[in-house]
Tab-separated table of C-alpha atoms in Angstrom:
chain	number	residue	atom	x	y	z
A	1	MET	CA	132.071	-72.516	-70.619
A	2	THR	CA	133.475	-69.362	-72.432
A	3	GLY	CA	133.033	-67.079	-74.693
A	4	VAL	CA	132.010	-63.307	-75.008
A	5	GLY	CA	128.877	-61.414	-74.037
A	6	ALA	CA	127.273	-60.547	-70.745
A	7	ASN	CA	127.285	-64.305	-70.200
A	8	ALA	CA	131.297	-65.127	-70.799
A	9	ASP	CA	133.148	-66.243	-68.460
A	10	GLY	CA	136.264	-64.370	-69.585
A	11	GLY	CA	138.695	-67.479	-69.522
A	12	ILE	CA	137.982	-68.027	-65.975
A	13	ALA	CA	136.152	-70.900	-64.950
A	14	HIS	CA	132.648	-69.738	-63.274
A	15	GLY	CA	133.493	-66.884	-63.735
A	16	ALA	CA	129.837	-65.214	-64.722
A	17	MET	CA	128.512	-66.761	-61.698
A	18	LEU	CA	130.791	-65.415	-59.226
A	19	VAL	CA	130.662	-61.958	-61.406
A	20	ARG	CA	127.131	-61.985	-60.994
A	21	PHE	CA	127.184	-62.959	-57.191
A	22	ALA	CA	129.730	-59.636	-56.871
A	23	THR	CA	127.162	-57.956	-58.444
A	24	ALA	CA	124.478	-58.974	-56.419
A	25	VAL	CA	126.090	-58.731	-53.034
A	26	LEU	CA	126.460	-54.942	-53.591
A	27	GLY	CA	123.249	-54.161	-55.109
A	28	ASP	CA	119.664	-53.942	-53.398
A	29	ALA	CA	117.618	-57.138	-55.487
A	30	ALA	CA	117.098	-59.702	-53.088
A	31	ALA	CA	116.361	-62.414	-55.306
A	32	GLU	CA	118.692	-62.047	-57.616
A	33	LEU	CA	120.876	-62.345	-54.205
A	34	THR	CA	119.548	-65.704	-53.730
A	35	ALA	CA	119.267	-66.689	-57.260
A	36	ALA	CA	123.392	-65.946	-57.570
A	37	ARG	CA	124.400	-67.675	-54.240
A	38	THR	CA	122.429	-70.666	-55.030
A	39	ALA	CA	123.642	-71.120	-58.662
A	40	ILE	CA	127.720	-70.755	-56.777
A	41	VAL	CA	126.491	-74.015	-54.519
A	42	GLU	CA	124.810	-75.853	-57.219
A	43	ALA	CA	128.095	-75.431	-59.286
A	44	MET	CA	130.905	-74.596	-57.407
A	45	GLY	CA	129.594	-75.974	-53.557
A	46	GLY	CA	129.159	-74.100	-50.457
A	47	ALA	CA	132.584	-74.019	-49.207
A	48	ALA	CA	132.895	-72.332	-52.451
A	49	LEU	CA	129.734	-69.250	-51.831
A	50	THR	CA	131.677	-69.013	-48.846
A	51	ASP	CA	134.977	-68.117	-50.211
A	52	THR	CA	133.481	-66.072	-52.541
A	53	ALA	CA	131.535	-64.075	-50.228
A	54	ALA	CA	134.344	-63.304	-47.866
A	55	VAL	CA	136.655	-62.321	-50.553
A	56	ALA	CA	133.596	-59.795	-52.340
A	57	ALA	CA	132.940	-58.828	-48.372
A	58	LEU	CA	136.507	-57.953	-47.686
A	59	PHE	CA	136.678	-56.206	-50.549
A	60	ASN	CA	134.100	-53.691	-50.448
A	61	ALA	CA	135.380	-52.515	-46.926
A	62	ILE	CA	139.085	-52.314	-48.136
A	63	ASP	CA	138.222	-50.061	-51.300
A	64	ARG	CA	136.459	-47.980	-48.409
A	65	VAL	CA	140.204	-48.168	-47.081
A	66	ALA	CA	141.909	-46.861	-50.282
A	67	ASP	CA	139.265	-44.253	-51.286
A	68	SER	CA	138.743	-42.345	-47.657
A	69	THR	CA	142.646	-41.970	-47.262
A	70	GLY	CA	143.422	-41.181	-50.549
A	71	ILE	CA	146.311	-43.425	-51.239
A	72	PRO	CA	147.624	-43.787	-54.114
A	73	LEU	CA	148.429	-46.829	-56.734
A	74	GLU	CA	151.802	-47.856	-56.572
A	75	GLU	CA	153.863	-46.159	-59.598
A	76	LYS	CA	155.025	-49.714	-60.473
A	77	LYS	CA	151.683	-50.679	-60.526
A	78	ALA	CA	150.517	-47.917	-62.476
A	79	ASP	CA	152.955	-48.403	-64.654
A	80	VAL	CA	152.560	-52.098	-65.621
A	81	THR	CA	148.909	-51.898	-65.509
A	82	ALA	CA	148.101	-48.571	-67.707
A	83	ASP	CA	147.285	-50.119	-70.761
A	84	PHE	CA	144.496	-52.506	-69.028
A	85	ARG	CA	143.315	-49.778	-67.105
A	86	ALA	CA	142.298	-47.419	-69.719
A	87	ALA	CA	140.972	-50.463	-71.949
A	88	LEU	CA	138.547	-50.964	-68.888
A	89	GLY	CA	137.588	-48.058	-68.682
A	90	ILE	CA	139.600	-47.607	-65.168
A	91	ASP	CA	140.978	-44.378	-65.689
A	92	ALA	CA	137.453	-42.463	-65.939
A	93	PHE	CA	136.621	-43.130	-62.169
A	94	ALA	CA	135.865	-40.187	-60.279
A	95	ALA	CA	139.231	-40.694	-58.594
A	96	ALA	CA	141.399	-41.350	-61.003
A	97	THR	CA	142.675	-38.208	-61.325
A	98	GLU	CA	143.900	-38.138	-57.801
A	99	LYS	CA	144.808	-41.755	-57.188
A	100	GLY	CA	145.420	-43.227	-60.003
A	101	SER	CA	148.961	-43.300	-60.210
A	102	GLY	CA	152.177	-43.563	-57.410
A	103	ALA	CA	152.410	-40.753	-55.365
B	1	MET	CA	128.024	-60.732	-26.028
B	2	THR	CA	127.358	-61.555	-29.430
B	3	GLU	CA	128.561	-64.585	-30.619
B	4	ILE	CA	129.580	-64.960	-34.378
B	5	SER	CA	128.958	-68.031	-34.831
B	6	TYR	CA	127.916	-69.895	-38.881
B	7	ARG	CA	127.614	-72.968	-37.314
B	8	ASP	CA	123.867	-73.340	-38.623
B	9	LEU	CA	124.525	-72.520	-41.891
B	10	PRO	CA	124.407	-75.243	-45.017
B	11	TRP	CA	127.396	-74.542	-45.848
B	12	PRO	CA	131.394	-74.486	-44.303
B	13	VAL	CA	132.117	-71.618	-43.542
B	14	ARG	CA	136.229	-71.669	-42.609
B	15	ASP	CA	136.659	-71.112	-39.099
B	16	ASP	CA	139.590	-68.637	-39.682
B	17	ILE	CA	137.171	-66.645	-40.800
B	18	THR	CA	134.548	-67.298	-37.978
B	19	ALA	CA	137.581	-66.158	-35.413
B	20	ALA	CA	138.615	-63.625	-37.284
B	21	GLN	CA	135.582	-61.857	-37.590
B	22	ALA	CA	134.533	-62.718	-33.535
B	23	ARG	CA	138.629	-60.738	-33.010
B	24	THR	CA	136.947	-57.575	-35.359
B	25	TRP	CA	133.676	-57.599	-32.837
B	26	GLU	CA	135.443	-57.974	-29.832
B	27	LYS	CA	137.549	-54.936	-30.464
B	28	LEU	CA	134.993	-53.485	-32.188
B	29	ALA	CA	133.786	-52.922	-28.595
B	30	GLN	CA	136.783	-51.681	-26.898
B	31	PRO	CA	138.318	-48.147	-26.924
B	32	SER	CA	141.141	-48.033	-29.526
B	33	THR	CA	143.709	-45.618	-30.113
B	34	TRP	CA	141.520	-42.432	-30.778
B	35	LEU	CA	137.737	-43.023	-29.751
B	36	ILE	CA	136.112	-44.928	-26.475
B	37	GLY	CA	133.604	-48.474	-26.857
B	38	ALA	CA	130.996	-46.332	-27.459
B	39	GLU	CA	132.406	-43.973	-30.096
B	40	ARG	CA	133.050	-47.096	-32.181
B	41	ILE	CA	129.429	-48.735	-31.372
B	42	ALA	CA	128.054	-45.213	-32.878
B	43	ILE	CA	130.359	-44.832	-35.470
B	44	ALA	CA	129.573	-48.830	-36.799
B	45	ALA	CA	126.112	-47.864	-36.202
B	46	GLU	CA	125.693	-45.115	-38.168
B	47	ALA	CA	127.279	-47.014	-41.177
B	48	ARG	CA	124.382	-49.130	-41.299
B	49	GLN	CA	122.132	-46.708	-41.124
B	50	ALA	CA	123.639	-44.534	-44.159
B	51	GLN	CA	122.547	-47.403	-46.176
B	52	ASP	CA	118.978	-45.763	-45.566
B	53	CYS	CA	120.012	-42.031	-45.820
B	54	ARG	CA	117.734	-40.757	-48.421
B	55	LEU	CA	120.455	-37.625	-48.819
B	56	CYS	CA	122.869	-40.216	-49.045
B	57	ARG	CA	121.029	-41.812	-52.222
B	58	GLU	CA	120.242	-38.431	-53.747
B	59	ARG	CA	123.870	-37.727	-53.470
B	60	LYS	CA	124.636	-40.766	-55.166
B	61	ASP	CA	122.360	-39.914	-58.137
B	62	ALA	CA	123.867	-37.247	-58.807
B	63	LEU	CA	126.936	-36.473	-61.543
B	64	SER	CA	128.164	-34.490	-58.770
B	65	PRO	CA	127.459	-35.059	-54.805
B	66	GLU	CA	128.377	-32.043	-53.845
B	67	MET	CA	124.949	-31.036	-55.780
B	68	VAL	CA	122.817	-32.111	-53.705
B	69	GLN	CA	122.517	-30.487	-49.581
B	70	GLY	CA	120.759	-31.213	-47.292
B	71	GLU	CA	120.913	-33.340	-43.869
B	72	HIS	CA	121.967	-37.107	-43.298
B	73	ASP	CA	119.193	-39.383	-41.867
B	74	HIS	CA	121.204	-40.605	-39.088
B	75	LEU	CA	121.363	-41.714	-35.053
B	76	GLY	CA	122.053	-38.473	-33.055
B	77	GLN	CA	124.700	-39.794	-31.529
B	78	LEU	CA	128.060	-38.100	-33.312
B	79	SER	CA	128.691	-34.511	-34.645
B	80	ALA	CA	127.416	-33.305	-38.404
B	81	LEU	CA	131.066	-33.363	-39.080
B	82	GLU	CA	131.359	-37.357	-38.122
B	83	VAL	CA	127.850	-38.574	-39.830
B	84	GLU	CA	129.321	-36.881	-42.888
B	85	GLN	CA	132.375	-38.885	-43.341
B	86	ILE	CA	130.970	-41.826	-42.271
B	87	HIS	CA	127.890	-41.798	-44.431
B	88	ARG	CA	130.010	-40.885	-47.440
B	89	ILE	CA	132.755	-43.326	-46.849
B	90	ARG	CA	129.749	-45.935	-46.053
B	91	THR	CA	127.981	-45.109	-48.921
B	92	ASP	CA	129.475	-43.465	-51.723
B	93	PRO	CA	133.253	-44.040	-51.550
B	94	GLY	CA	134.532	-43.895	-55.028
B	95	ARG	CA	133.862	-39.537	-55.137
B	96	LEU	CA	135.098	-39.319	-52.442
B	97	SER	CA	138.328	-36.311	-52.792
B	98	ARG	CA	140.617	-34.181	-51.731
B	99	ALA	CA	139.025	-31.507	-51.282
B	100	TRP	CA	136.202	-33.933	-49.417
B	101	PHE	CA	138.888	-34.545	-47.037
B	102	GLN	CA	140.359	-30.435	-46.782
B	103	GLY	CA	136.120	-29.580	-46.526
B	104	LEU	CA	135.966	-32.025	-43.063
B	105	ALA	CA	140.010	-30.597	-41.780
B	106	ALA	CA	138.903	-27.324	-42.221
B	107	LYS	CA	135.861	-27.583	-39.959
B	108	GLY	CA	137.551	-29.603	-37.580
B	109	MET	CA	137.935	-33.421	-38.528
B	110	ILE	CA	141.197	-34.692	-36.143
B	111	GLU	CA	143.248	-36.733	-38.625
B	112	GLU	CA	144.337	-39.315	-36.007
B	113	ARG	CA	139.893	-39.894	-35.186
B	114	TYR	CA	139.189	-39.544	-39.200
B	115	VAL	CA	141.403	-42.663	-39.415
B	116	ASP	CA	140.268	-44.853	-36.642
B	117	THR	CA	137.400	-44.570	-37.509
B	118	VAL	CA	138.117	-45.514	-40.931
B	119	GLY	CA	138.893	-48.567	-39.357
B	120	VAL	CA	135.731	-48.977	-37.905
B	121	ILE	CA	133.709	-48.655	-41.152
B	122	ALA	CA	136.218	-51.198	-43.115
B	123	ASN	CA	135.353	-53.835	-39.991
B	124	VAL	CA	131.802	-53.918	-40.009
B	125	VAL	CA	131.812	-53.643	-43.936
B	126	ALA	CA	133.433	-56.318	-44.376
B	127	VAL	CA	131.959	-58.452	-41.858
B	128	ASP	CA	128.281	-56.963	-42.653
B	129	THR	CA	128.802	-58.054	-46.488
B	130	PHE	CA	129.805	-60.963	-45.630
B	131	THR	CA	126.367	-61.773	-44.104
B	132	LYS	CA	124.519	-60.111	-46.276
B	133	GLY	CA	126.408	-62.007	-49.014
B	134	LEU	CA	125.015	-65.427	-47.345
B	135	GLY	CA	121.430	-64.382	-46.957
B	136	LEU	CA	121.979	-63.688	-43.503
B	137	ASP	CA	120.940	-60.569	-40.833
B	138	PRO	CA	123.931	-58.470	-39.877
B	139	TRP	CA	125.332	-59.400	-36.302
B	140	PRO	CA	124.217	-57.601	-33.773
B	141	LEU	CA	126.106	-54.736	-32.727
B	142	PRO	CA	128.955	-55.589	-28.878
B	143	VAL	CA	128.204	-53.372	-25.970
B	144	ALA	CA	130.724	-51.134	-25.470
B	145	GLN	CA	133.508	-51.128	-23.116
B	146	PRO	CA	134.962	-48.955	-21.173
B	147	GLY	CA	138.037	-47.421	-20.808
B	148	GLU	CA	140.656	-44.742	-22.567
B	149	PRO	CA	141.992	-44.625	-26.033
B	150	SER	CA	145.780	-44.847	-25.867
B	151	ARG	CA	146.564	-41.997	-28.021
B	152	HIS	CA	149.407	-43.049	-29.446
B	153	ARG	CA	150.843	-41.498	-32.499
B	154	PRO	CA	153.536	-42.995	-34.592
B	155	ALA	CA	156.222	-41.161	-35.838
B	156	ALA	CA	153.946	-41.027	-38.932
B	157	THR	CA	155.556	-37.814	-40.856
B	158	ARG	CA	154.698	-38.530	-44.516
B	159	LYS	CA	151.752	-38.041	-46.475
B	160	LEU	CA	151.597	-40.566	-48.932
B	161	ALA	CA	148.173	-40.099	-48.955
B	162	TRP	CA	145.788	-37.724	-47.759
B	163	VAL	CA	146.679	-38.353	-43.907
B	164	HIS	CA	149.733	-38.305	-42.926
B	165	THR	CA	151.434	-41.983	-43.066
B	166	LEU	CA	154.000	-44.119	-41.157
B	167	ALA	CA	156.794	-44.941	-43.462
B	168	PRO	CA	158.334	-48.191	-42.776
B	169	GLN	CA	161.744	-47.185	-42.933
B	170	ASP	CA	160.583	-45.008	-40.250
B	171	ALA	CA	159.426	-47.551	-37.799
B	172	ILE	CA	162.259	-48.964	-37.740
B	173	GLY	CA	163.428	-49.307	-34.014
B	174	THR	CA	160.240	-47.537	-32.966
B	175	VAL	CA	157.473	-49.138	-30.986
B	176	ASP	CA	155.616	-49.542	-34.033
B	177	GLU	CA	158.348	-51.761	-35.768
B	178	ASP	CA	156.077	-54.935	-35.456
B	179	LEU	CA	153.671	-52.725	-38.053
B	180	TYR	CA	155.942	-53.526	-40.974
B	181	ALA	CA	157.595	-56.689	-39.113
B	182	GLY	CA	161.042	-54.818	-39.436
B	183	ARG	CA	160.307	-54.435	-43.650
B	184	PRO	CA	161.952	-51.449	-45.074
B	185	THR	CA	159.017	-51.710	-47.651
B	186	ALA	CA	155.075	-52.233	-47.810
B	187	ALA	CA	152.007	-52.024	-50.142
B	188	HIS	CA	150.747	-48.265	-50.338
B	189	ILE	CA	146.992	-49.655	-48.914
B	190	TYR	CA	148.801	-51.353	-45.912
B	191	GLN	CA	150.239	-47.835	-45.439
B	192	ALA	CA	146.914	-46.233	-45.552
B	193	MET	CA	145.175	-46.095	-41.991
B	194	SER	CA	149.506	-46.563	-40.689
B	195	LEU	CA	148.831	-43.279	-38.857
B	196	VAL	CA	146.417	-45.704	-36.478
B	197	PRO	CA	148.907	-48.965	-36.343
B	198	ALA	CA	146.062	-50.622	-34.426
B	199	ALA	CA	143.942	-50.025	-36.822
B	200	VAL	CA	145.706	-51.458	-39.826
B	201	LYS	CA	146.988	-55.195	-37.536
B	202	ASP	CA	143.108	-55.091	-36.764
B	203	PHE	CA	141.592	-54.716	-40.241
B	204	PHE	CA	144.455	-56.815	-41.809
B	205	ASP	CA	143.561	-59.369	-39.439
B	206	LEU	CA	140.225	-59.712	-41.610
B	207	VAL	CA	142.362	-59.563	-45.210
B	208	THR	CA	144.203	-62.491	-44.380
B	209	ASN	CA	141.502	-64.731	-43.537
B	210	GLN	CA	138.622	-63.000	-45.627
B	211	TYR	CA	140.960	-63.092	-48.658
B	212	ILE	CA	144.259	-64.951	-48.230
B	213	PRO	CA	147.450	-64.061	-46.535
B	214	PRO	CA	150.191	-61.750	-47.786
B	215	GLN	CA	152.687	-65.029	-48.441
B	216	ALA	CA	150.006	-66.521	-50.464
B	217	MET	CA	149.048	-64.083	-52.878
B	218	MET	CA	151.984	-64.553	-55.989
B	219	ASP	CA	151.934	-68.286	-55.124
B	220	PHE	CA	150.638	-69.471	-57.812
B	221	ASP	CA	151.624	-72.984	-57.589
B	222	ASN	CA	149.315	-73.264	-54.649
B	223	GLU	CA	145.506	-72.685	-54.131
B	224	TYR	CA	144.393	-71.696	-50.385
B	225	ARG	CA	140.725	-71.135	-50.667
B	226	ALA	CA	138.340	-73.384	-52.349
B	227	ILE	CA	138.272	-70.576	-55.600
B	228	ASN	CA	140.936	-70.254	-56.824
B	229	HIS	CA	143.553	-67.196	-57.786
B	230	ALA	CA	142.136	-65.380	-60.713
B	231	GLN	CA	138.391	-66.307	-59.383
B	232	ILE	CA	139.491	-64.648	-56.040
B	233	GLU	CA	141.082	-61.686	-58.050
B	234	LEU	CA	137.704	-61.539	-60.495
B	235	VAL	CA	135.271	-61.587	-57.476
B	236	ALA	CA	137.914	-58.293	-56.300
B	237	GLY	CA	137.856	-56.767	-59.079
B	238	ARG	CA	133.960	-56.833	-60.050
B	239	VAL	CA	133.822	-55.097	-56.400
B	240	SER	CA	136.398	-52.731	-56.744
B	241	ALA	CA	134.549	-51.726	-60.187
B	242	LEU	CA	131.420	-51.694	-58.575
B	243	ASN	CA	133.170	-49.060	-56.033
B	244	GLN	CA	134.475	-46.940	-58.659
B	245	CYS	CA	138.044	-47.834	-56.577
B	246	VAL	CA	140.937	-47.188	-58.586
B	247	TYR	CA	143.087	-48.632	-56.171
């Protein structure tokens, strides 16, 4: 399923389902997390669920490493991603001024 | 001793994930570079406690966290300074600022212990979020093991971040050369906790196994997980966006 709107996959197989899970695992709604988990298992299988949970969990942690140490984005990465960072609203994040470009 | 095992789950968990988390839990209980085992367990427990802290909830809802003052709901095992560090990193990382960090330093925060503490928080968040995702209770924290911190400080003279960092070229020829495997460059995120090399190694054990190994990141001709590269990065990007992580 691809397309636009709240349920769009963004051109990635099962994208909406994965985004739903990533959102739910950071949230407080247990029923929504259960539903998101079930959806992945039914559509993609149990191994996909556990690998998805592993990635979501790891990034929930590594974000804290980046943000608590104040590590800046590499200049090269900042340069090549400038357009879509602006388009996605990342430049509006609270820490964008301090950490958004190279050291 | 807590045994981390996902054998009874209806879905398969890769053995390398289970093994990496087991190593993490074992090391969590042991003295590290700047913390004794009991401090590491107290930090881990406080990181969990932060999710139920009323002050943290009010700050999270405020336009600026600095607008809300008060006392954290804490477990009483750590200093107020340490509690503030742990709670803010756990509950509102996207709005941490250099001014906040410098405020902690002005009140006596020790930079090396700060970085070591970041490592503990990161490890616990990585494991706890995984169990939450699978509908499991968090693993019981391990029992602290005796021993003294090594207090090894590398030749970290550069401030790539708010904290001192060990530049890859400065590690060459030192006891910390293995941190970068002799390479002259490294991603900034890998250097972030390099003031405490052991913290980097411990956390990137989880990175390699819960995410993908470094050599697999740009290998788009092969897939290494049950979800493909694009799906992995979509999940990672969504989580980071929700955390308002610029990096």
